[in-house]
Amino acid sequence: MTKTIPVKKNDYIEVIFEDLTHDGAGVAKVDGYPLFIPNGLPGEKAKVKVIKANKGYGFGRLVELYEKSPYRVEIPKEEAHKYGGCQLEHISYEGQLKYKENQVRQVLTRIGKLEDVKVHPILGMDNPWHYRNKAQVPVGEKDGKLIAGFFKPRSHEIVDTNESLIQLPDINEAVQTVKDICDELKIPAYDEEAHKGVLRHIMARYGNQTGELMVVIITRTADIPNMSQLVEEIVARLPKVVSIVHNVNSKRTNVILGEKTTVLWGNEVIYDYIGDVKFAISALSFYQVNPVQTKVLYDKALEYAELNGEESVIDAYCGIGTISLFLAQKAKKVFGVEVVPEAIEDAKKNAELNGITNAEFEAGEAEIIIPKWYKAGNKADVLVVDPPRKGCDEALLKTIIEMKPKKVVYVSCNPATLARDLRILEDGGYKILEVQPVDMFPHTTHVETVALLKRK
Ligand code: SAH
């Protein structure tokens, strides 16, 4: 039976928004038919124009707001660029937290069919501004001057941004200063279309706990004009800089970093701490961008793991070993597995840096390595997973169910795949005890969640 579509392209209709999608668009329903409309907020009444009417759902554009949500914040047009990359910029922080918490509750019920799970109130930031410890900013040219900022959505047009409201002040200052210096030294920007010019991106990383700053200059060419002056000026104008790195990316690509990296001045790495654990961060290493909330998240994971020093723990999808090293302080032994070999090298170095000797790391796919460990007799008491957005591989979930660790701590960056995997683990003999959402990326649609599971 085919249902008729109640709207058609170019219709103007009046709607009341009911919900938000996972990427922050408003959802309105016309006789049950969902329309997705950017910038609409739940509870708001509006006139919208239908842009596209597919079979099961359509898209629209907001034309006029009749009734506003109490969570809406107005951003002056000239301020909007400061929010580059923030999909929830039109929602107050209180509203954002409510939305993220609801999203977790809803998917657990809808996708996971987990009705009676305890979902705690989301842990947000006291000050949700200026939190990012890293920026990688594309550089272009306009009216003979260098500009640097972010790409307009769905385009390659750069918006010149002097201040980002989500980056740490030291990061904003570094990007701005390096841009000014390059402009003064007449270092030409990279021209994407013609694949000519030099300066592609400016990257800055900052160790919040150590005050160490790294600047990475990413160019198309192996040579940088006026390079020694560039280095001299950066050192003179950015007192916190301890590392200046040059990365060459000669390819026609959207990928930011290229194949060759050299240190121009100072150290190869900067350091930072999460809790008491020290991390070395190179230009290429993965490191959490919000260390304040990372600590909140990992503390929760550690609390859920309830370690007393006797346990063997597996940390699947361990990255540079951040969670593993956190757990190693309280466990007998930790085994970390991660697919990127460079990350595993970093994890081993970080263990050494902290004098941690009870953590072992192996590079490979969690769904291959963990079954191998299990067959070899390595059974974990506690298993921690922190998979990418697509969630855990089925083979890994199957191994967990066979291996029967007493506890599973599931750290997730995607509530939908979390809900799907929790359902599989619940059917496989686990009880989902508690779920804690954490806001790691204020003003963006991302939600992090930690769940605690115990063997029934
Ligand atoms: N726990 C880490 C990183 C989590 S991000 C931290 O908190 O910093 C997810 C990680 O899973 C990434 O490092 C990614 O490279 C890795 N990954 C993706 N697929 C994988 C797989 N099949 N097996 C193991 N690791 C994988």
Short mmCIF file of N, CA, C and O and ligand atoms in Angstrom, two decimals, residues 286-288 294 297-298 315-323 337-340 343 364-367 386-388 390 393 411 413, ligand 1:
data_model
loop_
_atom_site.label_atom_id
_atom_site.label_comp_id
_atom_site.label_asym_id
_atom_site.label_seq_id
_atom_site.Cartn_x
_atom_site.Cartn_y
_atom_site.Cartn_z
N PHE A 286 46.83 11.44 17.65
CA PHE A 286 45.45 11.66 18.08
C PHE A 286 45.51 12.05 19.55
O PHE A 286 46.22 11.45 20.34
N TYR A 287 44.75 13.07 19.93
CA TYR A 287 44.62 13.41 21.35
C TYR A 287 43.26 14.06 21.52
O TYR A 287 42.83 14.83 20.66
N GLN A 288 42.59 13.75 22.61
CA GLN A 288 41.25 14.31 22.85
C GLN A 288 41.29 15.83 22.80
O GLN A 288 42.20 16.45 23.34
N THR A 294 37.22 15.16 28.98
CA THR A 294 37.80 13.83 28.84
C THR A 294 38.05 13.25 30.23
O THR A 294 37.76 12.08 30.50
N LEU A 297 34.81 12.10 31.65
CA LEU A 297 34.38 10.85 31.01
C LEU A 297 35.19 9.66 31.53
O LEU A 297 34.63 8.61 31.88
N TYR A 298 36.51 9.80 31.59
CA TYR A 298 37.36 8.69 32.01
C TYR A 298 37.19 8.38 33.50
O TYR A 298 37.27 7.23 33.92
N ASP A 315 41.19 -3.10 27.12
CA ASP A 315 40.70 -1.83 26.58
C ASP A 315 40.71 -1.96 25.06
O ASP A 315 41.76 -1.90 24.41
N ALA A 316 39.50 -2.18 24.49
CA ALA A 316 39.39 -2.34 23.04
C ALA A 316 39.23 -0.96 22.41
O ALA A 316 38.59 -0.09 23.00
N TYR A 317 39.79 -0.76 21.23
CA TYR A 317 39.77 0.55 20.55
C TYR A 317 40.50 1.59 21.41
O TYR A 317 39.94 2.63 21.76
N CYS A 318 41.75 1.28 21.78
CA CYS A 318 42.41 2.06 22.84
C CYS A 318 43.09 3.34 22.37
O CYS A 318 43.55 4.13 23.20
N GLY A 319 43.18 3.59 21.05
CA GLY A 319 43.84 4.81 20.59
C GLY A 319 45.27 4.88 21.11
O GLY A 319 46.02 3.91 21.05
N ILE A 320 45.65 6.05 21.68
CA ILE A 320 47.02 6.20 22.20
C ILE A 320 47.10 5.73 23.65
O ILE A 320 48.01 6.08 24.39
N GLY A 321 46.11 4.94 24.08
CA GLY A 321 46.17 4.32 25.40
C GLY A 321 45.64 5.19 26.52
O GLY A 321 45.91 4.93 27.70
N THR A 322 44.87 6.20 26.17
CA THR A 322 44.40 7.14 27.20
C THR A 322 43.63 6.42 28.31
O THR A 322 43.98 6.54 29.49
N ILE A 323 42.61 5.68 27.93
CA ILE A 323 41.81 4.99 28.95
C ILE A 323 42.63 3.87 29.60
O ILE A 323 42.61 3.70 30.82
N VAL A 337 44.11 -2.71 22.67
CA VAL A 337 44.21 -3.05 21.25
C VAL A 337 43.61 -1.92 20.42
O VAL A 337 42.61 -1.31 20.81
N GLU A 338 44.27 -1.65 19.28
CA GLU A 338 43.90 -0.50 18.45
C GLU A 338 44.40 -0.78 17.04
O GLU A 338 45.47 -1.35 16.85
N VAL A 339 43.63 -0.33 16.04
CA VAL A 339 43.94 -0.70 14.66
C VAL A 339 45.07 0.15 14.04
O VAL A 339 45.77 -0.32 13.14
N VAL A 340 45.26 1.38 14.52
CA VAL A 340 46.30 2.24 13.93
C VAL A 340 47.66 1.98 14.61
O VAL A 340 47.82 2.26 15.79
N ALA A 343 49.36 4.79 16.60
CA ALA A 343 48.71 5.08 17.89
C ALA A 343 49.23 4.10 18.95
O ALA A 343 49.46 4.48 20.10
N GLY A 364 46.06 -3.98 15.84
CA GLY A 364 45.23 -4.89 15.07
C GLY A 364 43.76 -4.58 15.31
O GLY A 364 43.43 -3.68 16.08
N GLU A 365 42.91 -5.33 14.62
CA GLU A 365 41.47 -5.11 14.80
C GLU A 365 40.99 -5.80 16.07
O GLU A 365 41.31 -6.97 16.30
N ALA A 366 40.22 -5.06 16.85
CA ALA A 366 39.75 -5.59 18.13
C ALA A 366 39.03 -6.93 17.91
O ALA A 366 39.19 -7.87 18.70
N GLU A 367 38.26 -7.03 16.82
CA GLU A 367 37.45 -8.24 16.59
C GLU A 367 38.30 -9.44 16.18
O GLU A 367 37.82 -10.56 16.15
N ASP A 386 35.60 1.46 23.42
CA ASP A 386 35.39 2.87 23.05
C ASP A 386 35.48 2.95 21.52
O ASP A 386 36.42 3.52 20.97
N PRO A 387 34.50 2.35 20.82
CA PRO A 387 34.61 2.21 19.37
C PRO A 387 34.33 3.51 18.62
O PRO A 387 33.78 4.45 19.21
N PRO A 388 34.69 3.57 17.33
CA PRO A 388 34.30 4.72 16.50
C PRO A 388 32.78 4.74 16.27
O PRO A 388 32.06 3.87 16.79
N LYS A 390 30.66 3.81 14.18
CA LYS A 390 29.88 2.66 13.71
C LYS A 390 29.68 1.59 14.78
O LYS A 390 28.97 0.60 14.55
N ASP A 393 32.18 -4.18 16.31
CA ASP A 393 32.00 -5.23 15.30
C ASP A 393 31.25 -6.40 15.95
O ASP A 393 31.45 -6.71 17.12
N VAL A 411 32.09 2.90 26.31
CA VAL A 411 32.20 4.35 26.06
C VAL A 411 31.83 4.56 24.60
O VAL A 411 32.37 3.89 23.72
N CYS A 413 30.60 7.27 21.23
CA CYS A 413 30.43 8.61 20.67
C CYS A 413 29.21 8.67 19.76
O CYS A 413 28.99 9.66 19.07
N1 SAH B 1 39.91 5.21 23.57
C1 SAH B 1 40.65 6.17 22.81
C2 SAH B 1 40.25 6.30 21.34
C3 SAH B 1 38.84 6.04 20.97
S1 SAH B 1 38.44 6.50 19.32
C4 SAH B 1 40.61 7.52 23.49
O1 SAH B 1 39.78 7.74 24.35
O2 SAH B 1 41.44 8.35 23.19
C5 SAH B 1 38.21 4.94 18.52
C6 SAH B 1 39.50 4.27 18.12
O3 SAH B 1 39.18 3.02 17.53
C7 SAH B 1 40.31 5.01 17.08
O4 SAH B 1 41.60 5.20 17.60
C8 SAH B 1 40.34 4.07 15.86
O5 SAH B 1 41.56 4.09 15.15
C9 SAH B 1 40.12 2.72 16.50
N2 SAH B 1 39.54 1.65 15.68
C10 SAH B 1 38.65 1.74 14.66
N3 SAH B 1 38.29 0.52 14.23
C11 SAH B 1 38.96 -0.39 14.98
C12 SAH B 1 38.98 -1.82 15.04
N4 SAH B 1 38.24 -2.55 14.22
N5 SAH B 1 39.76 -2.39 15.96
C13 SAH B 1 40.52 -1.66 16.82
N6 SAH B 1 40.53 -0.30 16.81
C14 SAH B 1 39.76 0.33 15.91
#
